[in-house]
Amino acid sequence: MAAVTYSKASRVYAKGAVPAVDTLDLGIKDGEFMVLVGPSGSGKTTALRMLAGLEPVDAGRVEIGGADVSGTPPKDRDIAMVFQNYALYPGKTVAENMGFALKMQRVPKPERDRRVREAARLLDLDESMLDRKPKQLSGGQRQRVAMGRAIVREPKVFLMDEPLSNLDAKLRVHTRGQIAELQRRLGITTVYVTHDQVEAMTMGHRVAVLSGGRLQQCGTPRELYDNPVNQFVAGFIGSPAMNLRTAPLADGGALLPGTVIPLPPGLPSGLSEVVVGIRPEHLRLTTKDNPGIPNGSSRLLSGHVILVEELGADALLHVRLDGDSGGDSGGVPGERGGDPVVARAEGRRPPSPGEKVTLSVDPADVLAFHPGTGARIAA
Amino acid sequence: MAVLEQAPPTAPAGPRPRAMSAREKWSRRLPLLPALLYTIIVTQVPFLVMIWYSFQSYYWNEPGGSWFNGVSNYAHVFTDPDFLNAIVRTVTMTVIAVLLTVIIGTALAVLLDRKFPGRGVVRTLIITPFLVMPAAAALIWQGPMLDPNFGLLNYLLAPFGVNHEAWLSNHAYGTVIVVMVWQWMPFMMLIVLAGLQSQPGDVLEAAKVDGASAWSTFRELTVPHLRPYLELGILLGTIYLVTTFDQIRLMTQGGPGTQTTTLPYYLYEKVNYAFDIGGSAAAGVVTVVLTIIVASFALRMFARVFQFEEAR
């Protein structure tokens, strides 16, 4: 068990190219479950491979347990890795796969068998499965063998590179919980890479959001959700995504169709517009019985429903606001006008498409971002 | 099981495959027919003629034509020490040559699997011997390379005390093997290289993270992965090397003495120097029978190799 530190670590694939990982500064505490999340090309996998020693560190340092490992070969780092495609050894049985690292450490066979059995029990792998070859296993079983190969080692750090992306949706949700619970029980520092923000939110103690090789924000899932530092994090974290749209500034607030949302006083001068962000659950459907929040400050937005996505417990309403042009901007977040907003409504009796609705929003729930830099404009 | 056996034999219910009409059957067979007829004419008809000759006494250099002499040609084949020696020599030469091509080919493939500047050029140069036709290669080896007085090899080895060595007279057996290996090693290397490059990269990375050294990774993971490729290479290499003729005809004529007389060359000599049509036909029939026995084992192995590939 050990803490992990990235200290101004960079990786450049080719001379003059944009760094795949750009001066990454990230501290991971001993026993912590840290998730690196970002879209493809964000550098999350490269960052993990730098920690594994499979990619060189071109600048800066990577430390495990306080020791600089930037130049250490993978086999001397005392880490275990779960690969996206599991990378099981095809010619070896499940037991041999799991015990391979121990064999390489010259652990005697009885001890090896004991630890393999223990790991198999921990992962609910049947004893009879230990003698099979990987190709005789289902995807979920292979995933567990890959996990088993990592935990048999009792390494300082677990590295996981999208280990759930090859599982079907139901199994993924199940395994997600199992991995988080296993990590809590073993208490081994874990770095987990995923592009799925739901995985990131549900599994990580802390989540580091990367984009374009740069760390955008690192914090607890709650912090990232409630207090994103910039427009990228705001749009990336949360499903359905935050409604983001560029709005012109009018005296002391952002002008949305039919209303003005008051903004925090600390606006930088010289701005003529601002990007406002509203989470779908903060757009509340008003009815005759429930006319918004009994709060004088709430603002109303009216429009008509163009699409209803029923999820069971709740429904997502895609609402085109009155005054917006019907032209679709292609769904690019932050694009001016046109885009419908998404609101989360109670699922039992959602309005039907075409119906006129009024949404209320509390200005305290509205986030504002700089239209040029994307940085959060906070009070 | 008992319950199943008691069940009355009923015709399977549900849709049955539609029977093919004669016309349909012929429409599928017909396009294959020219190739089949051609194969029969050029291989099976001569074979039947050969069987007929193997029961005849027939010498091209003796008057009187041919006459039936029973199985005495066969009796002679099985008691001819030259024939039996040729078989043993063919087997030992092939085994030694194939083993050497496998070892050298694998070593070169492992080196070529790494990235280094100029890899493409090196790979092409290593493959070149495979592209030279065997007869031309044999002539180059026999003359410019191995000539006792003017040969390049003696010139290069002169600083090491080698002086006008007549390789093809004094070390014919080994020299022929060297030329066979030189010609076929690139082929083995290509097959092994294809095997190495089909090994998934993440498995090798997993081994690195698991603490395996380069040698352990090769022994524990790469060799088992290469097994079907090595089997295929050995099989094809054996088929090619066992029929080696050009090099022996052009470099040693089977000599000195019978030191390099392999089975194909023995048959050739029997026809072209001894003019013994009946005897060589009998030896040919025996060779074909032996070949069929070995080939059916080889083909079974072939099938296994490819099944293994599919199951991966």
XYZ file of C-alpha atoms in Angstrom:
691
model
C 0.000 0.000 0.000
C 1.289 3.377 -0.922
C 0.426 6.869 -1.965
C 0.907 7.857 -5.598
C 2.028 11.267 -6.789
C 2.195 12.711 -10.263
C 4.433 15.727 -10.144
C 4.435 17.868 -13.301
C 4.456 14.602 -15.258
C 4.255 14.883 -19.056
C 4.247 12.470 -21.959
C 4.918 13.631 -25.510
C 4.526 10.951 -28.191
C 6.378 12.755 -30.971
C 8.669 15.726 -31.107
C 6.651 18.901 -31.421
C 3.325 17.137 -30.895
C 0.799 18.241 -28.312
C 1.577 16.410 -25.051
C -0.727 13.456 -24.423
C -0.378 14.210 -20.716
C 0.570 17.790 -19.915
C 2.313 18.624 -16.601
C -0.039 16.511 -14.548
C -0.054 17.267 -10.820
C -2.109 14.783 -8.880
C -1.762 13.317 -5.416
C -3.471 10.024 -4.597
C -3.633 9.106 -0.940
C -2.773 5.725 0.493
C -5.788 3.443 0.171
C -7.717 5.860 -1.972
C -9.873 4.900 -4.968
C -9.031 7.510 -7.575
C -10.869 7.580 -10.878
C -9.374 9.256 -13.933
C -12.184 10.203 -16.265
C -12.361 12.036 -19.551
C -13.377 11.668 -23.177
C -11.196 9.702 -25.592
C -7.904 11.426 -26.227
C -7.947 13.135 -22.838
C -4.752 11.387 -21.728
C -6.299 9.325 -18.932
C -5.016 5.985 -20.181
C -1.598 7.460 -20.953
C -1.415 8.804 -17.412
C -2.206 5.331 -16.072
C 0.370 3.691 -18.331
C 2.975 6.172 -17.134
C 2.263 5.011 -13.609
C 2.532 1.391 -14.762
C 5.844 2.054 -16.494
C 4.461 1.093 -19.901
C 4.905 4.673 -21.136
C 7.996 6.728 -20.378
C 7.704 9.911 -18.319
C 9.112 12.611 -20.601
C 9.129 15.361 -18.001
C 8.331 15.596 -14.330
C 8.090 12.649 -11.977
C 5.832 9.808 -10.913
C 6.167 8.557 -7.343
C 4.866 5.444 -5.629
C 5.110 5.409 -1.858
C 7.340 8.459 -1.882
C 9.954 6.909 -4.178
C 10.512 8.293 -7.664
C 9.709 5.454 -10.085
C 9.897 7.477 -13.321
C 12.754 5.364 -14.649
C 11.854 2.055 -12.974
C 10.760 -0.832 -15.235
C 7.192 -2.077 -14.647
C 8.285 -5.327 -13.038
C 10.053 -3.483 -10.220
C 7.183 -1.117 -9.382
C 5.090 -3.611 -7.394
C 1.876 -2.726 -9.175
C -0.875 -4.841 -10.670
C -2.895 -3.873 -13.684
C -6.256 -4.897 -15.097
C -6.370 -4.322 -18.844
C -9.354 -3.301 -20.922
C -9.290 -6.562 -22.890
C -8.099 -8.409 -19.792
C -4.873 -9.570 -21.522
C -5.156 -13.040 -20.006
C -2.442 -15.496 -20.999
C -4.276 -17.650 -23.575
C -2.189 -20.782 -23.127
C -2.435 -20.865 -19.340
C -5.242 -22.036 -17.103
C -7.118 -19.647 -14.842
C -5.037 -20.731 -11.850
C -1.789 -20.321 -13.811
C -2.922 -16.913 -15.003
C -3.634 -15.774 -11.481
C -0.462 -17.282 -10.072
C 1.866 -16.092 -12.847
C 3.170 -13.033 -11.015
C 3.851 -15.127 -7.921
C 5.660 -17.705 -10.035
C 7.824 -14.914 -11.416
C 8.569 -13.890 -7.816
C 9.587 -17.525 -7.171
C 6.877 -18.016 -4.546
C 6.738 -21.777 -3.793
C 3.875 -23.686 -5.419
C 1.823 -24.550 -2.276
C 1.826 -20.908 -1.205
C 0.898 -19.876 -4.743
C -2.035 -22.311 -4.806
C -3.251 -21.073 -1.451
C -3.257 -17.459 -2.535
C -4.882 -18.221 -5.891
C -7.675 -20.117 -4.108
C -8.119 -17.278 -1.666
C -8.412 -14.730 -4.472
C -10.812 -17.009 -6.365
C -13.032 -17.217 -3.285
C -12.928 -13.458 -2.870
C -14.163 -13.051 -6.447
C -16.765 -15.854 -6.355
C -14.796 -17.800 -8.951
C -15.758 -21.446 -8.811
C -12.981 -23.931 -7.905
C -13.784 -25.944 -11.026
C -13.033 -22.916 -13.150
C -9.403 -22.768 -12.050
C -8.373 -25.490 -14.495
C -10.019 -23.932 -17.526
C -8.381 -21.888 -20.239
C -9.466 -18.258 -20.693
C -11.198 -18.967 -24.014
C -13.582 -21.345 -22.221
C -14.834 -18.532 -19.971
C -17.553 -15.945 -20.467
C -16.702 -12.254 -20.620
C -17.711 -11.665 -17.015
C -15.635 -14.617 -15.805
C -12.607 -13.405 -17.735
C -13.018 -10.015 -16.149
C -12.962 -11.627 -12.713
C -9.883 -13.673 -13.572
C -8.146 -10.454 -14.637
C -9.139 -8.946 -11.287
C -7.928 -12.078 -9.547
C -4.562 -11.889 -11.261
C -4.205 -8.394 -9.825
C -5.294 -9.086 -6.257
C -3.240 -12.276 -5.846
C -0.188 -10.063 -5.987
C -1.137 -7.893 -2.996
C 0.591 -5.009 -4.790
C 1.148 -1.456 -3.634
C -1.194 -0.057 -6.267
C -3.969 -1.420 -8.486
C -4.208 0.059 -11.944
C -7.412 -0.515 -13.874
C -7.823 0.524 -17.484
C -11.545 0.557 -18.339
C -12.007 -2.952 -16.943
C -15.777 -2.894 -17.377
C -16.069 -1.581 -20.910
C -16.381 -5.066 -22.453
C -19.221 -6.199 -20.211
C -22.906 -5.871 -20.993
C -24.792 -3.098 -19.262
C -26.337 -5.153 -16.478
C -23.160 -7.000 -15.576
C -21.271 -3.729 -15.653
C -23.485 -2.215 -12.969
C -23.140 -5.344 -10.847
C -19.351 -5.597 -11.243
C -18.983 -1.876 -10.585
C -20.330 -2.395 -7.106
C -18.208 -5.496 -6.562
C -14.979 -3.733 -7.470
C -15.728 -0.755 -5.252
C -16.571 -3.065 -2.351
C -13.475 -5.217 -2.934
C -11.258 -2.155 -2.972
C -12.777 -0.963 0.287
C -12.113 -4.355 1.871
C -8.542 -4.674 0.632
C -7.721 -1.012 1.197
C -5.194 -0.940 -1.637
C -4.590 2.330 -3.452
C -6.407 2.110 -6.775
C -6.212 4.199 -9.920
C -9.119 3.505 -12.214
C -9.508 4.841 -15.738
C -12.880 5.177 -17.400
C -14.634 7.305 -19.983
C -17.964 6.654 -18.290
C -18.779 9.441 -15.867
C -21.397 7.286 -14.122
C -18.671 4.772 -13.235
C -16.472 7.605 -12.079
C -19.160 9.093 -9.859
C -20.288 5.818 -8.336
C -16.901 4.215 -7.680
C -14.349 6.860 -6.881
C -13.508 8.372 -3.538
C -12.221 11.176 -5.654
C -12.461 11.766 -9.374
C -9.933 13.522 -11.587
C -11.422 14.931 -14.787
C -8.980 15.173 -17.686
C -9.354 16.826 -21.045
C -6.752 17.400 -23.740
C -4.015 15.973 -21.530
C -4.696 18.467 -18.750
C -6.233 17.948 -15.352
C -9.446 19.983 -15.223
C -10.585 19.285 -11.689
C -10.037 16.725 -8.978
C -12.489 16.287 -6.151
C -15.169 14.108 -4.629
C -18.041 13.190 -6.954
C -20.291 15.581 -5.016
C -17.870 18.483 -5.404
C -17.555 17.877 -9.134
C -21.298 17.725 -9.555
C -22.180 20.747 -7.448
C -19.153 22.938 -7.995
C -17.551 22.306 -11.374
C -14.646 24.685 -11.903
C -15.291 25.102 -15.591
C -17.711 24.522 -18.396
C -16.004 21.262 -19.465
C -16.425 19.599 -16.082
C -19.976 20.918 -15.797
C -20.909 19.420 -19.150
C -19.018 16.153 -18.681
C -20.198 15.207 -15.192
C -23.867 14.388 -14.773
C -26.319 12.415 -16.847
C -28.341 13.805 -18.507
C -25.858 16.563 -19.092
C -26.210 20.039 -17.680
C -28.084 22.464 -19.921
C -25.485 24.918 -21.167
C -26.339 27.893 -23.334
C -24.811 31.172 -24.239
C -26.954 34.077 -23.103
C -26.497 37.791 -23.695
C -25.989 39.936 -20.607
C -28.676 42.403 -19.653
C -28.708 44.649 -16.604
C -27.341 42.453 -13.821
C -28.308 39.120 -15.331
C -28.309 36.707 -18.213
C -31.077 37.080 -20.697
C -32.982 33.863 -21.362
C -36.157 33.758 -23.452
C -38.783 35.490 -21.357
C -36.753 36.140 -18.249
C -33.531 37.486 -16.781
C -31.503 35.301 -14.432
C -29.604 37.359 -11.872
C -25.911 36.545 -11.821
C -23.286 36.754 -9.087
C -21.852 40.239 -8.728
C -18.269 39.260 -9.484
C -18.691 39.349 -13.286
C -15.525 40.288 -15.151
C -15.996 43.573 -16.954
C -16.183 43.766 -20.712
C -18.335 40.673 -21.182
C -21.326 40.949 -23.467
C -22.533 37.409 -22.944
C -22.088 34.495 -20.586
C -22.629 30.718 -20.613
C -25.282 29.683 -18.124
C -25.580 26.131 -16.860
C -28.664 24.573 -15.272
C -28.908 20.928 -14.160
C -32.024 19.192 -15.557
C -33.363 18.544 -12.047
C -33.235 22.265 -11.300
C -35.742 22.984 -14.048
C -38.969 22.214 -12.235
C -42.192 21.652 -14.071
C -44.904 24.004 -12.780
C -48.541 22.989 -12.747
C -51.700 24.563 -11.412
C -51.214 22.685 -8.142
C -47.514 23.370 -7.937
C -46.684 26.831 -9.223
C -42.953 26.628 -8.926
C -41.113 26.961 -5.671
C -42.816 29.107 -3.103
C -39.887 31.442 -3.400
C -40.241 34.891 -4.812
C -36.889 34.754 -6.524
C -37.574 31.813 -8.858
C -37.753 32.592 -12.550
C -40.101 31.030 -15.079
C -39.278 29.719 -18.539
C -42.047 28.701 -20.874
C -41.962 26.550 -23.961
C -43.395 23.420 -25.508
C -42.365 19.823 -25.120
C -40.802 18.310 -28.233
C -39.683 14.948 -26.834
C -40.343 12.913 -23.705
C -37.858 10.223 -22.596
C -39.503 8.062 -19.987
C -37.040 6.394 -17.634
C -39.545 4.866 -15.243
C -39.071 6.719 -11.991
C -38.749 9.971 -13.853
C -38.972 11.380 -17.331
C -36.735 13.698 -19.292
C -38.531 16.510 -21.080
C -36.888 18.137 -24.055
C -38.441 21.596 -24.109
C -38.051 24.197 -26.829
C -38.293 27.568 -25.099
C -40.598 30.197 -26.525
C -38.635 32.756 -28.465
C -36.007 30.221 -29.559
C -35.726 29.679 -33.250
C -36.753 26.212 -34.381
C -33.445 25.734 -36.198
C -31.368 23.031 -34.626
C -27.769 23.938 -33.906
C -26.769 20.303 -34.022
C -26.896 19.823 -30.311
C -23.567 21.476 -29.560
C -23.683 22.567 -25.932
C -23.352 26.268 -25.402
C -24.527 27.075 -28.891
C -26.790 30.049 -28.969
C -30.527 29.493 -29.216
C -32.286 26.664 -30.895
C -31.270 23.876 -28.554
C -34.058 22.505 -26.448
C -33.431 22.396 -22.713
C -33.733 19.131 -20.817
C -35.747 19.026 -17.621
C -36.216 16.141 -15.229
C -39.869 15.558 -14.332
C -41.807 13.113 -12.229
C -42.219 9.945 -14.271
C -45.827 8.983 -13.602
C -47.669 11.617 -15.577
C -45.308 13.519 -17.823
C -46.676 16.050 -20.285
C -46.989 14.786 -23.821
C -45.058 16.129 -26.798
C -46.474 19.376 -28.141
C -47.867 20.429 -24.798
C -47.043 23.874 -23.481
C -45.177 23.851 -20.169
C -43.670 26.341 -17.770
C -40.429 25.541 -15.965
C -39.264 27.314 -12.863
C -35.657 27.712 -11.856
C -34.064 29.083 -8.693
C -31.286 31.545 -9.658
C -29.186 30.074 -6.828
C -28.978 26.830 -8.849
C -27.743 28.527 -11.993
C -24.007 28.376 -12.753
C -22.271 30.888 -14.973
C -19.150 30.343 -17.087
C -16.869 32.665 -18.998
C -17.768 32.316 -22.690
C -14.141 32.547 -23.807
C -12.177 30.546 -21.232
C -14.982 28.354 -19.904
C -13.957 29.162 -16.349
C -16.616 29.296 -13.693
C -17.810 32.728 -12.646
C -18.608 32.294 -8.997
C -19.911 34.657 -6.392
C -29.818 -43.068 -21.523
C -32.171 -46.011 -21.121
C -35.138 -43.718 -21.551
C -33.708 -42.334 -24.747
C -33.171 -45.814 -26.160
C -36.777 -46.789 -25.500
C -38.075 -43.868 -27.504
C -39.532 -45.115 -30.789
C -37.506 -44.129 -33.834
C -39.556 -41.381 -35.398
C -38.686 -39.238 -38.342
C -37.581 -35.809 -37.180
C -40.428 -33.368 -37.354
C -40.254 -29.929 -38.870
C -38.702 -28.737 -42.090
C -36.206 -31.000 -43.828
C -33.412 -29.889 -46.150
C -34.580 -29.797 -49.735
C -33.110 -32.565 -51.857
C -30.810 -31.421 -54.651
C -31.805 -32.244 -58.205
C -29.346 -34.003 -60.500
C -29.100 -30.862 -62.572
C -28.114 -28.820 -59.520
C -25.529 -31.389 -58.517
C -23.918 -31.254 -61.945
C -24.003 -27.466 -62.022
C -21.804 -27.563 -58.932
C -19.558 -30.366 -60.125
C -19.015 -29.168 -63.668
C -16.684 -26.193 -63.017
C -14.329 -28.488 -61.095
C -14.187 -31.067 -63.831
C -11.453 -29.590 -66.095
C -9.040 -29.311 -63.168
C -9.866 -32.808 -62.033
C -9.377 -34.301 -65.501
C -6.107 -32.441 -65.942
C -4.827 -33.726 -62.596
C -5.782 -37.279 -63.471
C -4.087 -37.095 -66.875
C -0.811 -35.648 -65.618
C -0.488 -37.585 -62.348
C -2.609 -40.706 -62.251
C -2.081 -41.948 -65.803
C 1.735 -41.750 -65.519
C 1.479 -43.468 -62.167
C -0.400 -46.381 -63.706
C 2.188 -46.568 -66.500
C 4.907 -46.576 -63.833
C 3.244 -49.466 -62.018
C 3.103 -51.379 -65.277
C 6.828 -50.742 -65.929
C 7.736 -51.789 -62.397
C 6.860 -55.345 -63.320
C 8.937 -55.256 -66.507
C 12.585 -55.759 -67.224
C 13.427 -52.835 -69.462
C 16.834 -51.264 -70.077
C 17.142 -48.416 -72.520
C 20.677 -49.391 -73.389
C 19.909 -53.040 -74.102
C 18.161 -54.352 -77.187
C 15.068 -56.490 -76.951
C 12.556 -54.091 -75.415
C 10.721 -54.947 -72.224
C 9.388 -58.193 -70.852
C 7.456 -59.166 -67.712
C 9.701 -60.281 -64.907
C 7.314 -60.450 -61.934
C 8.304 -58.915 -58.625
C 12.041 -59.274 -59.141
C 12.386 -55.466 -59.546
C 10.797 -55.040 -56.108
C 12.958 -57.781 -54.617
C 15.949 -55.911 -55.940
C 14.748 -52.545 -54.529
C 14.377 -53.911 -51.016
C 17.806 -55.532 -51.084
C 19.616 -52.639 -52.751
C 21.797 -50.993 -50.052
C 21.975 -47.823 -52.151
C 18.209 -47.429 -52.032
C 18.013 -47.996 -48.273
C 20.961 -45.668 -47.680
C 19.294 -43.013 -49.836
C 16.197 -43.206 -47.645
C 18.200 -42.885 -44.426
C 20.258 -40.026 -45.894
C 17.139 -38.186 -47.058
C 15.598 -38.462 -43.605
C 18.714 -37.362 -41.684
C 19.477 -34.478 -44.042
C 15.887 -33.265 -43.895
C 15.683 -33.515 -40.102
C 18.980 -31.676 -39.561
C 18.124 -29.001 -42.134
C 14.603 -28.435 -40.777
C 15.831 -28.170 -37.181
C 18.474 -25.653 -38.202
C 16.008 -23.575 -40.215
C 13.634 -23.525 -37.242
C 16.308 -22.451 -34.753
C 17.949 -19.828 -36.967
C 14.625 -18.656 -38.415
C 13.135 -18.155 -34.942
C 16.202 -16.311 -33.692
C 16.144 -13.941 -36.668
C 12.381 -13.473 -36.372
C 12.745 -12.459 -32.717
C 15.393 -9.919 -33.701
C 13.314 -8.609 -36.604
C 10.250 -8.269 -34.384
C 11.948 -5.358 -32.620
C 11.755 -1.861 -33.997
C 15.048 -0.479 -35.255
C 16.082 1.915 -38.010
C 16.436 0.118 -41.324
C 14.285 -2.816 -40.301
C 12.515 -2.961 -43.668
C 15.814 -3.179 -45.566
C 17.196 -5.870 -43.260
C 14.006 -7.893 -43.538
C 14.095 -7.762 -47.341
C 17.756 -8.791 -47.405
C 17.095 -11.742 -45.109
C 14.202 -12.913 -47.264
C 16.235 -12.708 -50.491
C 17.650 -16.298 -50.489
C 14.082 -17.555 -50.553
C 13.467 -15.594 -53.759
C 16.471 -17.014 -55.632
C 15.540 -20.051 -57.690
C 17.175 -23.201 -56.300
C 19.120 -24.022 -59.462
C 20.620 -20.536 -59.688
C 21.444 -20.588 -55.988
C 23.149 -23.959 -56.351
C 25.311 -22.679 -59.207
C 26.306 -19.577 -57.227
C 27.237 -21.687 -54.220
C 29.117 -24.244 -56.263
C 31.156 -21.700 -58.217
C 31.768 -18.228 -56.783
C 31.144 -19.206 -53.164
C 32.722 -22.623 -52.679
C 35.333 -22.999 -55.391
C 38.502 -24.377 -53.744
C 40.796 -21.898 -55.509
C 38.720 -18.819 -56.269
C 35.776 -19.214 -53.856
C 34.610 -16.331 -51.714
C 34.253 -18.519 -48.619
C 37.875 -19.667 -48.694
C 38.959 -16.069 -49.260
C 37.011 -14.920 -46.194
C 38.225 -17.819 -44.088
C 41.865 -17.508 -45.174
C 42.793 -15.344 -42.160
C 41.576 -18.212 -39.945
C 43.955 -20.699 -41.518
C 41.588 -22.230 -44.059
C 43.546 -22.995 -47.179
C 42.018 -24.032 -50.530
C 39.375 -26.138 -48.837
C 37.347 -28.218 -51.307
C 34.070 -27.958 -49.444
C 32.000 -29.953 -51.909
C 34.503 -32.814 -51.950
C 35.604 -33.017 -48.342
C 32.456 -31.830 -46.527
C 29.738 -32.519 -49.093
C 27.062 -33.686 -46.644
C 27.383 -30.669 -44.347
C 27.772 -28.199 -47.205
C 24.593 -29.363 -48.924
C 22.744 -28.987 -45.626
C 24.114 -25.458 -45.232
C 22.843 -24.525 -48.686
C 19.428 -26.082 -47.959
C 19.221 -24.123 -44.692
C 20.349 -20.930 -46.421
C 17.553 -21.327 -48.956
C 14.720 -22.226 -46.570
C 15.539 -20.350 -43.379
C 13.848 -17.126 -44.643
C 10.624 -19.014 -45.179
C 10.699 -20.291 -41.593
C 11.559 -16.815 -40.373
C 8.570 -15.305 -42.169
C 6.168 -17.796 -40.612
C 7.575 -17.280 -37.113
C 7.608 -13.509 -37.603
C 3.929 -13.612 -38.559
C 3.334 -15.573 -35.368
C 5.253 -13.097 -33.243
C 3.408 -10.150 -34.714
C 0.047 -11.766 -34.064
C 0.781 -11.949 -30.352
C -1.408 -9.358 -28.631
C 0.613 -6.485 -27.188
C -1.410 -6.190 -23.998
C -0.552 -9.773 -23.021
C 3.135 -8.892 -23.224
C 2.489 -5.744 -21.210
C 0.596 -7.756 -18.616
C 3.632 -10.027 -18.323
C 5.863 -6.998 -17.808
C 3.622 -5.691 -15.036
C 3.484 -9.199 -13.556
C 7.248 -9.042 -13.159
C 8.327 -11.445 -15.902
C 11.796 -11.023 -17.406
C 12.230 -11.005 -21.179
C 13.394 -14.639 -21.141
C 10.507 -15.829 -18.918
C 8.034 -14.000 -21.153
C 9.491 -15.728 -24.203
C 9.513 -19.165 -22.610
C 6.185 -18.958 -20.768
C 4.064 -17.007 -23.236
C 5.679 -16.569 -26.645
C 6.749 -20.161 -27.291
C 3.278 -21.614 -26.531
C 1.793 -18.911 -28.737
C 4.203 -19.789 -31.555
C 3.539 -23.517 -31.370
C 1.051 -23.753 -34.251
C 3.272 -21.511 -36.367
C 6.313 -23.682 -35.652
C 4.323 -26.822 -36.450
C 3.188 -25.354 -39.734
C 6.723 -24.228 -40.570
C 8.194 -27.646 -39.764
C 5.546 -29.374 -41.827
C 5.944 -27.209 -44.925
C 9.718 -27.044 -44.535
C 9.881 -30.833 -44.428
C 7.749 -31.160 -47.541
C 10.028 -28.776 -49.430
C 13.362 -30.031 -48.136
C 12.652 -33.723 -48.565
C 12.285 -33.181 -52.307
C 15.555 -31.249 -52.682
C 17.013 -32.076 -56.070
C 18.488 -29.010 -57.799
C 21.286 -28.410 -55.313
C 22.396 -32.024 -55.291
C 22.250 -32.392 -59.061
C 24.219 -29.201 -59.662
C 26.642 -29.140 -56.716
C 27.628 -32.731 -55.897
C 25.854 -35.083 -58.342
C 25.103 -37.142 -55.258
C 28.769 -37.546 -54.459
C 31.461 -37.930 -53.566
C 30.556 -41.585 -53.883
C 26.989 -41.681 -52.641
C 27.557 -39.295 -49.709
C 24.807 -36.913 -50.803
C 22.598 -39.232 -52.838
C 19.085 -38.587 -51.553
C 16.000 -40.445 -52.700
C 15.000 -38.032 -55.503
C 18.544 -38.077 -56.856
C 18.786 -41.873 -56.545
C 15.702 -42.257 -58.729
C 17.053 -39.783 -61.234
C 20.375 -41.635 -61.442
C 18.719 -44.988 -61.905
C 16.887 -43.726 -64.972
C 19.453 -41.394 -66.473
C 22.712 -43.204 -65.758
C 21.718 -46.841 -65.320
C 18.843 -46.696 -67.872
C 17.045 -49.182 -65.610
C 13.407 -48.286 -66.300
C 11.882 -51.293 -64.534
C 14.037 -50.983 -61.433
C 13.547 -47.239 -61.104
C 9.785 -47.639 -61.609
C 9.701 -50.176 -58.759
C 11.759 -47.849 -56.544
C 9.421 -45.013 -57.528
C 6.349 -47.016 -56.534
C 7.918 -47.813 -53.159
C 8.758 -44.135 -52.722
C 5.194 -43.109 -53.538
C 3.796 -45.597 -51.026
C 6.171 -44.366 -48.317
C 5.291 -40.770 -49.195
C 1.565 -41.491 -48.941
C 2.057 -43.004 -45.479
C 4.110 -40.039 -44.240
C 1.888 -37.483 -45.983
C -1.307 -38.811 -44.455
C 0.211 -38.351 -41.000
C 1.396 -34.911 -42.023
C -2.009 -33.948 -43.363
C -3.651 -35.072 -40.157
C -1.266 -32.808 -38.292
C -2.037 -30.030 -40.764
C -5.720 -30.352 -39.985
C -4.997 -30.261 -36.265
C -2.881 -27.125 -36.620
C -5.660 -25.319 -38.432
C -8.338 -26.492 -36.036
C -6.212 -25.142 -33.224
C -6.032 -21.830 -35.036
C -9.803 -21.655 -35.384
C -10.412 -22.465 -31.745
C -8.279 -19.611 -30.528
